[in-house]
Tab-separated table of C-alpha atoms in Angstrom:
chain	number	residue	atom	x	y	z
A	1	UNK	CA	54.878	-2.719	-16.526
A	2	UNK	CA	51.416	-2.786	-18.878
A	3	UNK	CA	51.413	-6.289	-18.688
A	4	UNK	CA	51.458	-6.709	-14.755
A	5	UNK	CA	49.776	-4.255	-14.307
A	6	UNK	CA	46.916	-4.973	-16.894
A	7	UNK	CA	47.117	-9.288	-15.580
A	8	UNK	CA	46.583	-7.217	-11.211
A	9	UNK	CA	43.048	-6.022	-13.361
A	10	UNK	CA	41.991	-8.611	-14.512
A	11	UNK	CA	41.935	-10.060	-11.666
A	12	UNK	CA	41.215	-7.794	-8.766
A	13	UNK	CA	37.896	-7.884	-11.506
A	14	UNK	CA	37.978	-11.624	-11.642
A	15	UNK	CA	37.483	-11.540	-8.510
A	16	UNK	CA	35.389	-8.873	-7.924
A	17	UNK	CA	32.841	-10.828	-10.679
A	18	UNK	CA	32.971	-13.676	-8.340
A	19	UNK	CA	32.017	-11.790	-5.235
A	20	UNK	CA	29.357	-10.658	-6.831
A	21	UNK	CA	28.624	-14.020	-8.048
A	22	UNK	CA	28.685	-15.397	-4.175
A	23	UNK	CA	26.711	-13.536	-2.425
A	24	UNK	CA	23.804	-14.307	-5.354
A	25	UNK	CA	24.176	-17.441	-4.344
A	26	UNK	CA	24.016	-17.418	-0.655
A	27	UNK	CA	21.154	-15.061	-1.686
A	28	UNK	CA	19.553	-17.505	-3.224
A	29	UNK	CA	19.827	-20.308	-1.049
A	30	UNK	CA	18.881	-18.300	1.765
A	31	UNK	CA	15.497	-17.296	-0.427
A	32	UNK	CA	14.698	-20.566	-0.385
A	33	UNK	CA	15.727	-21.209	3.160
A	34	UNK	CA	12.938	-18.351	3.767
A	35	UNK	CA	10.216	-19.787	1.854
A	36	UNK	CA	7.511	-21.842	3.598
A	37	UNK	CA	6.961	-25.162	1.928
A	38	UNK	CA	5.377	-27.925	4.814
A	39	UNK	CA	3.102	-29.559	1.850
A	40	UNK	CA	7.175	-29.999	-0.102
A	41	UNK	CA	9.790	-29.780	1.866
A	42	UNK	CA	8.789	-34.058	3.068
A	43	UNK	CA	8.968	-34.661	-0.199
A	44	UNK	CA	11.771	-33.477	-1.425
A	45	UNK	CA	13.248	-34.581	1.209
A	46	UNK	CA	12.391	-37.883	0.314
A	47	UNK	CA	13.485	-37.306	-3.261
A	48	UNK	CA	16.816	-36.547	-2.853
A	49	UNK	CA	17.283	-38.965	-0.268
A	50	UNK	CA	16.156	-41.699	-2.766
A	51	UNK	CA	18.779	-39.930	-4.308
A	52	UNK	CA	21.827	-41.409	-3.085
A	53	UNK	CA	25.279	-43.284	-4.736
A	54	UNK	CA	22.024	-42.683	-7.604
A	55	UNK	CA	19.234	-44.941	-6.633
A	56	UNK	CA	16.964	-43.046	-9.191
A	57	UNK	CA	19.241	-43.197	-12.383
A	58	UNK	CA	19.854	-47.130	-11.766
A	59	UNK	CA	16.732	-48.983	-10.648
A	60	UNK	CA	15.566	-47.339	-14.488
A	61	UNK	CA	18.761	-48.470	-15.786
A	62	UNK	CA	18.067	-51.517	-14.496
A	63	UNK	CA	14.520	-51.745	-15.782
A	64	UNK	CA	16.033	-50.548	-19.308
A	65	UNK	CA	18.225	-53.278	-19.428
A	66	UNK	CA	15.301	-55.688	-18.988
A	67	UNK	CA	14.414	-54.663	-23.255
A	68	UNK	CA	16.998	-55.309	-26.380
A	69	UNK	CA	17.764	-52.286	-28.488
A	70	UNK	CA	17.648	-48.935	-27.843
A	71	UNK	CA	16.510	-49.511	-23.940
A	72	UNK	CA	19.335	-52.228	-23.286
A	73	UNK	CA	22.172	-49.303	-25.637
A	74	UNK	CA	20.953	-46.063	-23.016
A	75	UNK	CA	20.351	-47.695	-20.034
A	76	UNK	CA	24.725	-48.682	-20.963
A	77	UNK	CA	25.358	-45.091	-22.386
A	78	UNK	CA	23.438	-43.358	-17.827
A	79	UNK	CA	25.524	-45.902	-16.325
A	80	UNK	CA	28.717	-44.844	-18.096
A	81	UNK	CA	27.757	-41.631	-18.710
A	82	UNK	CA	27.250	-41.745	-14.301
A	83	UNK	CA	30.745	-43.254	-13.778
A	84	UNK	CA	32.043	-39.931	-15.280
A	85	UNK	CA	29.545	-37.540	-13.527
A	86	UNK	CA	30.317	-39.067	-10.696
A	87	UNK	CA	34.076	-39.513	-10.745
A	88	UNK	CA	35.280	-35.788	-12.022
A	89	UNK	CA	32.541	-34.785	-9.269
A	90	UNK	CA	33.970	-36.703	-6.361
A	91	UNK	CA	37.959	-36.522	-7.083
A	92	UNK	CA	38.117	-33.258	-8.459
A	93	UNK	CA	35.359	-30.345	-8.966
A	94	UNK	CA	34.819	-31.615	-4.562
A	95	UNK	CA	39.172	-31.897	-4.233
A	96	UNK	CA	39.805	-28.850	-5.726
A	97	UNK	CA	36.990	-26.555	-4.965
A	98	UNK	CA	36.186	-27.487	-1.377
A	99	UNK	CA	33.548	-25.593	-1.458
A	100	UNK	CA	32.362	-25.459	1.747
A	101	UNK	CA	29.163	-26.913	2.852
A	102	UNK	CA	25.512	-23.609	3.845
A	103	UNK	CA	24.741	-23.472	7.012
A	104	UNK	CA	21.476	-24.332	7.656
A	105	UNK	CA	21.613	-23.305	10.505
A	106	UNK	CA	21.916	-20.047	10.461
A	107	UNK	CA	19.625	-19.950	7.525
A	108	UNK	CA	16.698	-22.289	9.678
A	109	UNK	CA	16.716	-24.623	7.335
A	110	UNK	CA	12.779	-25.498	9.194
A	111	UNK	CA	13.408	-29.232	10.412
A	112	UNK	CA	11.127	-31.448	7.979
A	113	UNK	CA	13.045	-30.476	5.066
A	114	UNK	CA	17.132	-31.924	6.543
A	115	UNK	CA	18.788	-34.891	4.868
A	116	UNK	CA	22.224	-35.904	6.711
A	117	UNK	CA	24.301	-32.863	6.016
A	118	UNK	CA	27.824	-34.965	3.748
A	119	UNK	CA	30.905	-34.922	4.726
A	120	UNK	CA	32.458	-33.583	1.145
A	121	UNK	CA	33.139	-29.862	-0.512
A	122	UNK	CA	29.622	-29.025	-2.107
A	123	UNK	CA	31.163	-27.186	-4.962
A	124	UNK	CA	30.152	-29.419	-7.703
A	125	UNK	CA	26.182	-31.412	-6.790
A	126	UNK	CA	27.098	-34.917	-7.090
A	127	UNK	CA	24.213	-35.315	-7.240
A	128	UNK	CA	22.166	-32.960	-10.133
A	129	UNK	CA	26.005	-34.335	-11.892
A	130	UNK	CA	25.016	-37.143	-12.024
A	131	UNK	CA	21.072	-37.350	-12.595
A	132	UNK	CA	21.184	-34.626	-15.031
A	133	UNK	CA	24.475	-37.064	-16.889
A	134	UNK	CA	21.538	-40.258	-16.711
A	135	UNK	CA	19.298	-38.779	-17.867
A	136	UNK	CA	21.135	-36.882	-20.692
A	137	UNK	CA	23.297	-39.440	-22.379
A	138	UNK	CA	19.507	-41.700	-21.640
A	139	UNK	CA	17.423	-38.831	-23.690
A	140	UNK	CA	19.438	-38.339	-26.212
A	141	UNK	CA	19.809	-42.810	-27.046
A	142	UNK	CA	15.833	-43.160	-25.767
A	143	UNK	CA	13.662	-39.782	-27.081
A	144	UNK	CA	10.554	-40.514	-25.838
A	145	UNK	CA	12.054	-40.737	-22.046
A	146	UNK	CA	14.196	-37.146	-22.477
A	147	UNK	CA	11.547	-35.364	-20.774
A	148	UNK	CA	10.138	-36.989	-17.803
A	149	UNK	CA	14.261	-38.353	-16.556
A	150	UNK	CA	15.387	-34.646	-17.252
A	151	UNK	CA	12.160	-33.152	-15.105
A	152	UNK	CA	13.573	-36.235	-12.347
A	153	UNK	CA	16.924	-34.432	-12.327
A	154	UNK	CA	15.895	-31.160	-12.166
A	155	UNK	CA	13.943	-31.987	-9.398
A	156	UNK	CA	16.804	-33.873	-7.351
A	157	UNK	CA	19.147	-30.464	-8.249
A	158	UNK	CA	17.091	-28.121	-6.967
A	159	UNK	CA	15.622	-30.850	-3.615
A	160	UNK	CA	19.520	-29.998	-3.083
A	161	UNK	CA	19.424	-26.406	-2.100
A	162	UNK	CA	15.606	-27.315	-0.906
A	163	UNK	CA	17.049	-29.181	2.043
A	164	UNK	CA	19.644	-26.863	1.715
A	165	UNK	CA	23.044	-28.956	1.617
A	166	UNK	CA	24.040	-27.314	-1.824
A	167	UNK	CA	24.475	-23.886	-2.610
A	168	UNK	CA	22.695	-22.626	-6.368
A	169	UNK	CA	25.693	-22.866	-7.863
A	170	UNK	CA	26.851	-25.493	-6.878
A	171	UNK	CA	23.823	-27.137	-8.514
A	172	UNK	CA	24.406	-25.777	-11.270
A	173	UNK	CA	27.649	-26.074	-11.999
A	174	UNK	CA	26.211	-30.201	-11.648
A	175	UNK	CA	23.873	-29.665	-13.914
A	176	UNK	CA	26.957	-28.912	-16.477
A	177	UNK	CA	29.079	-31.492	-15.590
A	178	UNK	CA	26.063	-33.120	-16.306
A	179	UNK	CA	25.524	-32.917	-19.613
A	180	UNK	CA	29.891	-32.587	-20.175
A	181	UNK	CA	29.723	-36.428	-18.645
A	182	UNK	CA	26.293	-37.713	-21.246
A	183	UNK	CA	28.621	-36.456	-24.559
A	184	UNK	CA	32.182	-38.225	-23.125
A	185	UNK	CA	29.445	-41.211	-22.380
A	186	UNK	CA	27.697	-41.055	-25.805
A	187	UNK	CA	30.768	-40.321	-27.368
A	188	UNK	CA	32.716	-43.572	-25.652
A	189	UNK	CA	30.217	-45.631	-26.354
A	190	UNK	CA	29.056	-44.578	-29.652
A	191	UNK	CA	32.410	-43.531	-31.518
A	192	UNK	CA	35.027	-45.900	-32.299
A	193	UNK	CA	31.628	-47.590	-34.216
A	194	UNK	CA	31.026	-44.502	-36.111
A	195	UNK	CA	34.725	-44.405	-37.714
A	196	UNK	CA	34.417	-47.911	-38.167
A	197	UNK	CA	32.068	-47.227	-40.357
A	198	UNK	CA	32.521	-47.206	-44.197
């Protein structure tokens, strides 16, 4: 009986913590929606829209792939990381959690920020996962690119909250997924080669 009570108490505690985190997440979303930023609104809307389907990252990858050596290796690792992150976010994360998208109208997100509201589940942010995965993988292989791509990935992630299509928690989870995807991509790209060396 004590084991069942312990499990029940643990489940209750976890549920309470998740409820508190959800409340914080909603409050942060509401705070962003309620903060007037007319100078940023259109720029972040454009950035969020341009990042659809990893268009920005893939354009950077195409440019890097034109140069042999480390830039091309970085491009390959980055594209691999995007593929892993996108698959994990869309085929697994969104299907398992099935979190509803934020109610942008109820939060009164100004129209100048609006991008089309995706029909997929909200958790995790696929845009953030892919952008973070690409920035991390490329940055490891090609360190001079790490800071600019990291800033770009952060801006893409924030733009998803600013435009009202994601909660901050979705973006945070996307960033963690992106980092993990980059590690996997780098391991697949370089692990076997390094293991085969004498």
